[in-house]
PDB file of C-alpha atoms in Angstrom:
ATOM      1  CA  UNK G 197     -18.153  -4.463 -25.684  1.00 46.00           C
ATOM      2  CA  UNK G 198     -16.799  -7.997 -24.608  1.00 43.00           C
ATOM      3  CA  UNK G 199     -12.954  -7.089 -25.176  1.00 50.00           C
ATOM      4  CA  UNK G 200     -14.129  -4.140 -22.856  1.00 48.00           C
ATOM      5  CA  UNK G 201     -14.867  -6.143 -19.959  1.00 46.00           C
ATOM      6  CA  UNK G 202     -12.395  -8.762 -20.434  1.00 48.00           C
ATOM      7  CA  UNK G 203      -9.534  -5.954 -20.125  1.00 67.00           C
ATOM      8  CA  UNK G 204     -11.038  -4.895 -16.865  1.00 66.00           C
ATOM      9  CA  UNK G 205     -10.870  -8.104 -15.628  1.00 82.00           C
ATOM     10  CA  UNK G 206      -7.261  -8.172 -16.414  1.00 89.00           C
ATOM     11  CA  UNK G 207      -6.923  -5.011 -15.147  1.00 95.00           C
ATOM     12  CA  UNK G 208      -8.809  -5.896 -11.746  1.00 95.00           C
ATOM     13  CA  UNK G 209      -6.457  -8.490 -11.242  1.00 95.00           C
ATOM     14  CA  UNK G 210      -3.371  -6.631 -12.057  1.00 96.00           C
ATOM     15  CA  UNK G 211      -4.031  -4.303  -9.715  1.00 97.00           C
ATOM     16  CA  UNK G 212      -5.381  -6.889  -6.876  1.00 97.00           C
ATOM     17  CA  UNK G 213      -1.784  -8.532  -7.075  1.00 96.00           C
ATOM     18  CA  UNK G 214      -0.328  -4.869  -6.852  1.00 96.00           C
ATOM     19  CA  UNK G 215      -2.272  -3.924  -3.888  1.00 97.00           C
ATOM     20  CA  UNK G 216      -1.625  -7.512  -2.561  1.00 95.00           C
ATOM     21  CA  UNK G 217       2.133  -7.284  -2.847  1.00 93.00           C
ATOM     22  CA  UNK G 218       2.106  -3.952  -1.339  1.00 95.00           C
ATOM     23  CA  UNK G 219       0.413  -4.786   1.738  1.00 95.00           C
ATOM     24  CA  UNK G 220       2.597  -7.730   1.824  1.00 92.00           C
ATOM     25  CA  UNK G 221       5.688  -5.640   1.945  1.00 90.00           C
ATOM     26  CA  UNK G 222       4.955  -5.060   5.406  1.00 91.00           C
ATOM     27  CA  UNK G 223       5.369  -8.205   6.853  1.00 92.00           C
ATOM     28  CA  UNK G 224       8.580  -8.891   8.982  1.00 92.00           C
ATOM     29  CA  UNK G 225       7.122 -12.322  10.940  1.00 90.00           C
ATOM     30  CA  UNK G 226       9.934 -14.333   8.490  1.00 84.00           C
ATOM     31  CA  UNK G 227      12.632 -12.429   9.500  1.00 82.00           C
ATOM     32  CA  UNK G 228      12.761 -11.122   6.018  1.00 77.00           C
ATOM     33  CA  UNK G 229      12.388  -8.172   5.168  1.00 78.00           C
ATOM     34  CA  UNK G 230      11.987  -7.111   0.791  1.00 74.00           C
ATOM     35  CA  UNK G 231      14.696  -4.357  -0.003  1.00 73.00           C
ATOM     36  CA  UNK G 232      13.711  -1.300  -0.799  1.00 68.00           C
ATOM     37  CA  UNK G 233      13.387  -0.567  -4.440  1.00 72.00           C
ATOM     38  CA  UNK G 234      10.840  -3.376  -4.605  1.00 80.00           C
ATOM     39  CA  UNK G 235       8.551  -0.617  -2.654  1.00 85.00           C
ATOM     40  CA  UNK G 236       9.889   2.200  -4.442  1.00 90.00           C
ATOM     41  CA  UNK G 237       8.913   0.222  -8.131  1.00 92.00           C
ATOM     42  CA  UNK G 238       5.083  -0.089  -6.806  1.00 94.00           C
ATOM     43  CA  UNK G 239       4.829   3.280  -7.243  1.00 96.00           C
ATOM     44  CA  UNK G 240       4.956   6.226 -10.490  1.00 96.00           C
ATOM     45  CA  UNK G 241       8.359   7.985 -10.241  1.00 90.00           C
ATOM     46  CA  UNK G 242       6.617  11.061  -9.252  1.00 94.00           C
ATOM     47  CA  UNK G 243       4.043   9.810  -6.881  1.00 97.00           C
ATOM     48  CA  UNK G 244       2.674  11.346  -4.015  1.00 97.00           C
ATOM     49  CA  UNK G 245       2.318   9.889  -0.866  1.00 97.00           C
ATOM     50  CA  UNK G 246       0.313  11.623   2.236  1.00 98.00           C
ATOM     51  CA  UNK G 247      -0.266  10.519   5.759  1.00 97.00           C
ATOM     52  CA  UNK G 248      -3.189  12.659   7.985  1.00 95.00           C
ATOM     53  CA  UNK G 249      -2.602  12.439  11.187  1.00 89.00           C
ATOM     54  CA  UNK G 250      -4.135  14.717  13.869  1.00 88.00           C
ATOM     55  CA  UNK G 251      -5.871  17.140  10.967  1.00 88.00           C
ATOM     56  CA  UNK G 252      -2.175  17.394   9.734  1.00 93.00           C
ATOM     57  CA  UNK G 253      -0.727  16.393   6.556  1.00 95.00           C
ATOM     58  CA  UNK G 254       2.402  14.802   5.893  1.00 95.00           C
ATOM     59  CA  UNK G 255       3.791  14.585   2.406  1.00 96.00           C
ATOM     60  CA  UNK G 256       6.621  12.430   1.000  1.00 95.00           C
ATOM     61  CA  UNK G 257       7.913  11.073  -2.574  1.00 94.00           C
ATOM     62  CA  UNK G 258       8.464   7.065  -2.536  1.00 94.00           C
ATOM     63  CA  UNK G 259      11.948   7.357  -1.299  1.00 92.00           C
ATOM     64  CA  UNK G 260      10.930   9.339   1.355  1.00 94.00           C
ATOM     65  CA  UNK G 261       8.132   7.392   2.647  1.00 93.00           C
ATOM     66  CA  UNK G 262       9.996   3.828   2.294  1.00 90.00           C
ATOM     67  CA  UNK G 263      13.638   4.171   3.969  1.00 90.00           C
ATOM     68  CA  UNK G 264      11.760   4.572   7.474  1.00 92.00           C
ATOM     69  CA  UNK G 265       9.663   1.929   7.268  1.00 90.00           C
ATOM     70  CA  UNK G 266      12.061  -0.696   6.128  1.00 89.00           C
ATOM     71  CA  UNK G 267      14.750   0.094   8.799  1.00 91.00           C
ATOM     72  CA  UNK G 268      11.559  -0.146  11.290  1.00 90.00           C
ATOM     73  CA  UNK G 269      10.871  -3.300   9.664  1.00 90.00           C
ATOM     74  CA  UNK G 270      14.517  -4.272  10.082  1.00 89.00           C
ATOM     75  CA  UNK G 271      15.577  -2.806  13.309  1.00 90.00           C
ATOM     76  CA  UNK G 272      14.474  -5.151  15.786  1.00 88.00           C
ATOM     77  CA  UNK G 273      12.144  -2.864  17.839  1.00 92.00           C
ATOM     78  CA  UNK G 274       9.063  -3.735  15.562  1.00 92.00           C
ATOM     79  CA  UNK G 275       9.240  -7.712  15.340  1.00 93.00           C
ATOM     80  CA  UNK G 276       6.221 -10.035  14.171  1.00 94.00           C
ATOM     81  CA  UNK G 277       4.575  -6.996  12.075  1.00 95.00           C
ATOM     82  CA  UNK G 278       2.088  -6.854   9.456  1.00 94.00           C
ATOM     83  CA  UNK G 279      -0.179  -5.090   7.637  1.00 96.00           C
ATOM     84  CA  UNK G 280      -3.494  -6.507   5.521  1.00 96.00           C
ATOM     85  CA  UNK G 281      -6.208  -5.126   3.727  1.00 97.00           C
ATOM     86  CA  UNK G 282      -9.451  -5.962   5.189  1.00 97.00           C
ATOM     87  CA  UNK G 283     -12.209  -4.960   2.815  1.00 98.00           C
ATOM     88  CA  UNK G 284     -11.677  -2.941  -0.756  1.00 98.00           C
ATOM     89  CA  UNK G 285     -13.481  -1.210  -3.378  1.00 97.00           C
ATOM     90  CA  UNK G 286     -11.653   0.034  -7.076  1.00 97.00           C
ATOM     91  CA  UNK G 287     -13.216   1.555 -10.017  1.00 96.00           C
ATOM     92  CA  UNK G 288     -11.076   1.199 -13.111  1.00 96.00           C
ATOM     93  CA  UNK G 289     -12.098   4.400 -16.142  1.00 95.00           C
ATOM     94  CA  UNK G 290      -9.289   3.099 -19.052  1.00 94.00           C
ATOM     95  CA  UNK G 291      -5.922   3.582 -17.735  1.00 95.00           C
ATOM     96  CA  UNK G 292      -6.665   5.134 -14.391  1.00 97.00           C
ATOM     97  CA  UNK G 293      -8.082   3.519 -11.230  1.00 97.00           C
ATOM     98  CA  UNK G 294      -9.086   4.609  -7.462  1.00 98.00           C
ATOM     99  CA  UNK G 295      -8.964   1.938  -4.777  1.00 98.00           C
ATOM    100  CA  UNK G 296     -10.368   2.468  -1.365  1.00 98.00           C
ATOM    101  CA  UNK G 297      -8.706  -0.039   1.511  1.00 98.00           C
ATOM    102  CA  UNK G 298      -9.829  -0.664   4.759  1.00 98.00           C
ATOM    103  CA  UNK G 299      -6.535  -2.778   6.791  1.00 98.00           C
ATOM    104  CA  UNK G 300      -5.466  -3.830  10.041  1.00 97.00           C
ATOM    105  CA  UNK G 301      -1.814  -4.069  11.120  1.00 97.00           C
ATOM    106  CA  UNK G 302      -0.493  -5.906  14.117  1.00 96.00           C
ATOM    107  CA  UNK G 303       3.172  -7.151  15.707  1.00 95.00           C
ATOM    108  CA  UNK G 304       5.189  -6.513  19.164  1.00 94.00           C
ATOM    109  CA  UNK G 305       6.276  -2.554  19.097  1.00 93.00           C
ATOM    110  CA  UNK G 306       8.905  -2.612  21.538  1.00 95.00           C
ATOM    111  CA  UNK G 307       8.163  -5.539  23.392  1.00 93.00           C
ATOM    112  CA  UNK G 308       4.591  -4.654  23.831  1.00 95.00           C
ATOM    113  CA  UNK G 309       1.272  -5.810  21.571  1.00 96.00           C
ATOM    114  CA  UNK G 310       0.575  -3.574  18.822  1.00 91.00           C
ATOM    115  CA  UNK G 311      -2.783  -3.615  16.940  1.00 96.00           C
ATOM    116  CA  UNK G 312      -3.719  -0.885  14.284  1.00 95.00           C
ATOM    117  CA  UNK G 313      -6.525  -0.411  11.315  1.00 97.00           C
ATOM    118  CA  UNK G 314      -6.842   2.577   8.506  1.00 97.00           C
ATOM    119  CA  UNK G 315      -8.063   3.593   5.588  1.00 98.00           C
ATOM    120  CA  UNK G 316      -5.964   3.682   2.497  1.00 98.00           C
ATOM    121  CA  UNK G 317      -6.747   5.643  -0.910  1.00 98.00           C
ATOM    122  CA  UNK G 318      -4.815   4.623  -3.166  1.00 98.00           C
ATOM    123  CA  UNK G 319      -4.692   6.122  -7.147  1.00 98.00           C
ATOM    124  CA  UNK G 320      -3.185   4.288 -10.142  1.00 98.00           C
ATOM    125  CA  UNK G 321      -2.416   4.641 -13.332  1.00 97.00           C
ATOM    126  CA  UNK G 322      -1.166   2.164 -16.055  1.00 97.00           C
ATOM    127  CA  UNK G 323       1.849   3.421 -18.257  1.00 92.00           C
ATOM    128  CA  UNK G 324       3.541   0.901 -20.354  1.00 92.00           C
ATOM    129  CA  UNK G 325       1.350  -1.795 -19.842  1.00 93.00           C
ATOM    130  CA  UNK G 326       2.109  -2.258 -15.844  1.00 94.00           C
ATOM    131  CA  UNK G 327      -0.291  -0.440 -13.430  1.00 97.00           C
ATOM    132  CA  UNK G 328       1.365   1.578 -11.181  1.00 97.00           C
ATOM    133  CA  UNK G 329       0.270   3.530  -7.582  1.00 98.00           C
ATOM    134  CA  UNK G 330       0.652   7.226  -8.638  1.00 98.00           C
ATOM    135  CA  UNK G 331      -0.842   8.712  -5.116  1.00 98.00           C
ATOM    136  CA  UNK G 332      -1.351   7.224  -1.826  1.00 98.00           C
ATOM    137  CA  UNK G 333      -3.182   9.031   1.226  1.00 98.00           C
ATOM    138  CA  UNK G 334      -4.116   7.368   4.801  1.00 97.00           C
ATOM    139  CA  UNK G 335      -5.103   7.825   7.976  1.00 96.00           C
ATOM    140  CA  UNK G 336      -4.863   5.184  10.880  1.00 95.00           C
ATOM    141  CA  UNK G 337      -7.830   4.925  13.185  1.00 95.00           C
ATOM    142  CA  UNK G 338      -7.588   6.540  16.690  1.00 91.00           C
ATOM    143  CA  UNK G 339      -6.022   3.836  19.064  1.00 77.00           C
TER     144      UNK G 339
END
């Protein structure tokens, strides 16, 4: 029963520093911007990542849903940018976990103050030892 808890501990904190360094991707107020397959590797090879917007779904595999946001990251009209988690909530069954993540975002979007909070739902899975995010939905608040 011990060993039991003890491995979720390790496995809470393994997937803290996962969520963590995600979030922290998205931080261009260095200058510096991670390359991209340090993204991509947070996630399953097969993941799926969805965005709702407007009762409208938008689907995309890592690649997909990482090129855009590190050339906006990198481009110059989004300077100072970045996203946190705010609040969070995981249950861990064995090898499979669901996190729940309230965050705020905020930089200069074209010259102009830009502010913005969501939810995140993130689903993980540990393969190999190394916990991985194997879906990903979200939906920002309305401005």
């Amino acid at each position: 029963m011990c060993e039991h808890y003890a491995r979720e501990g390790v496995d809470r904190t393994d997937i803290d520093a996962l969520i963590r360094d995600f979030f922290d991707f998205f931080d261009n107020r260095s200058g510096v911007v991670s390359d991209e397959p340090r993204l991509i590797d947070f996630f399953a090879e097969k993941a799926v990542i969805v965005k709702s917007v407007d009762g409208k779904c938008e689907s995309f595999t890592p690649a997909e849903f990482v090129a855009p946001r590190v050339a906006l990251l990198r481009g110059g009209s989004l300077r100072d940018f970045h996203e946190q988690e705010e609040t969070s909530s995981t249950e861990i069954v064995g090898e499979i976990a669901v996190r729940s993540s309230r965050y705020s975002n905020s930089g200069l979007l074209d010259g102009k103050d830009f502010r913005g909070s969501g939810t995140k739902f993130f689903q993980l899975a540990k393969s190999a030892g190394r916990w991985r995010i194997v879906s990903l939905i979200w939906t920002d608040d309305p401005a």
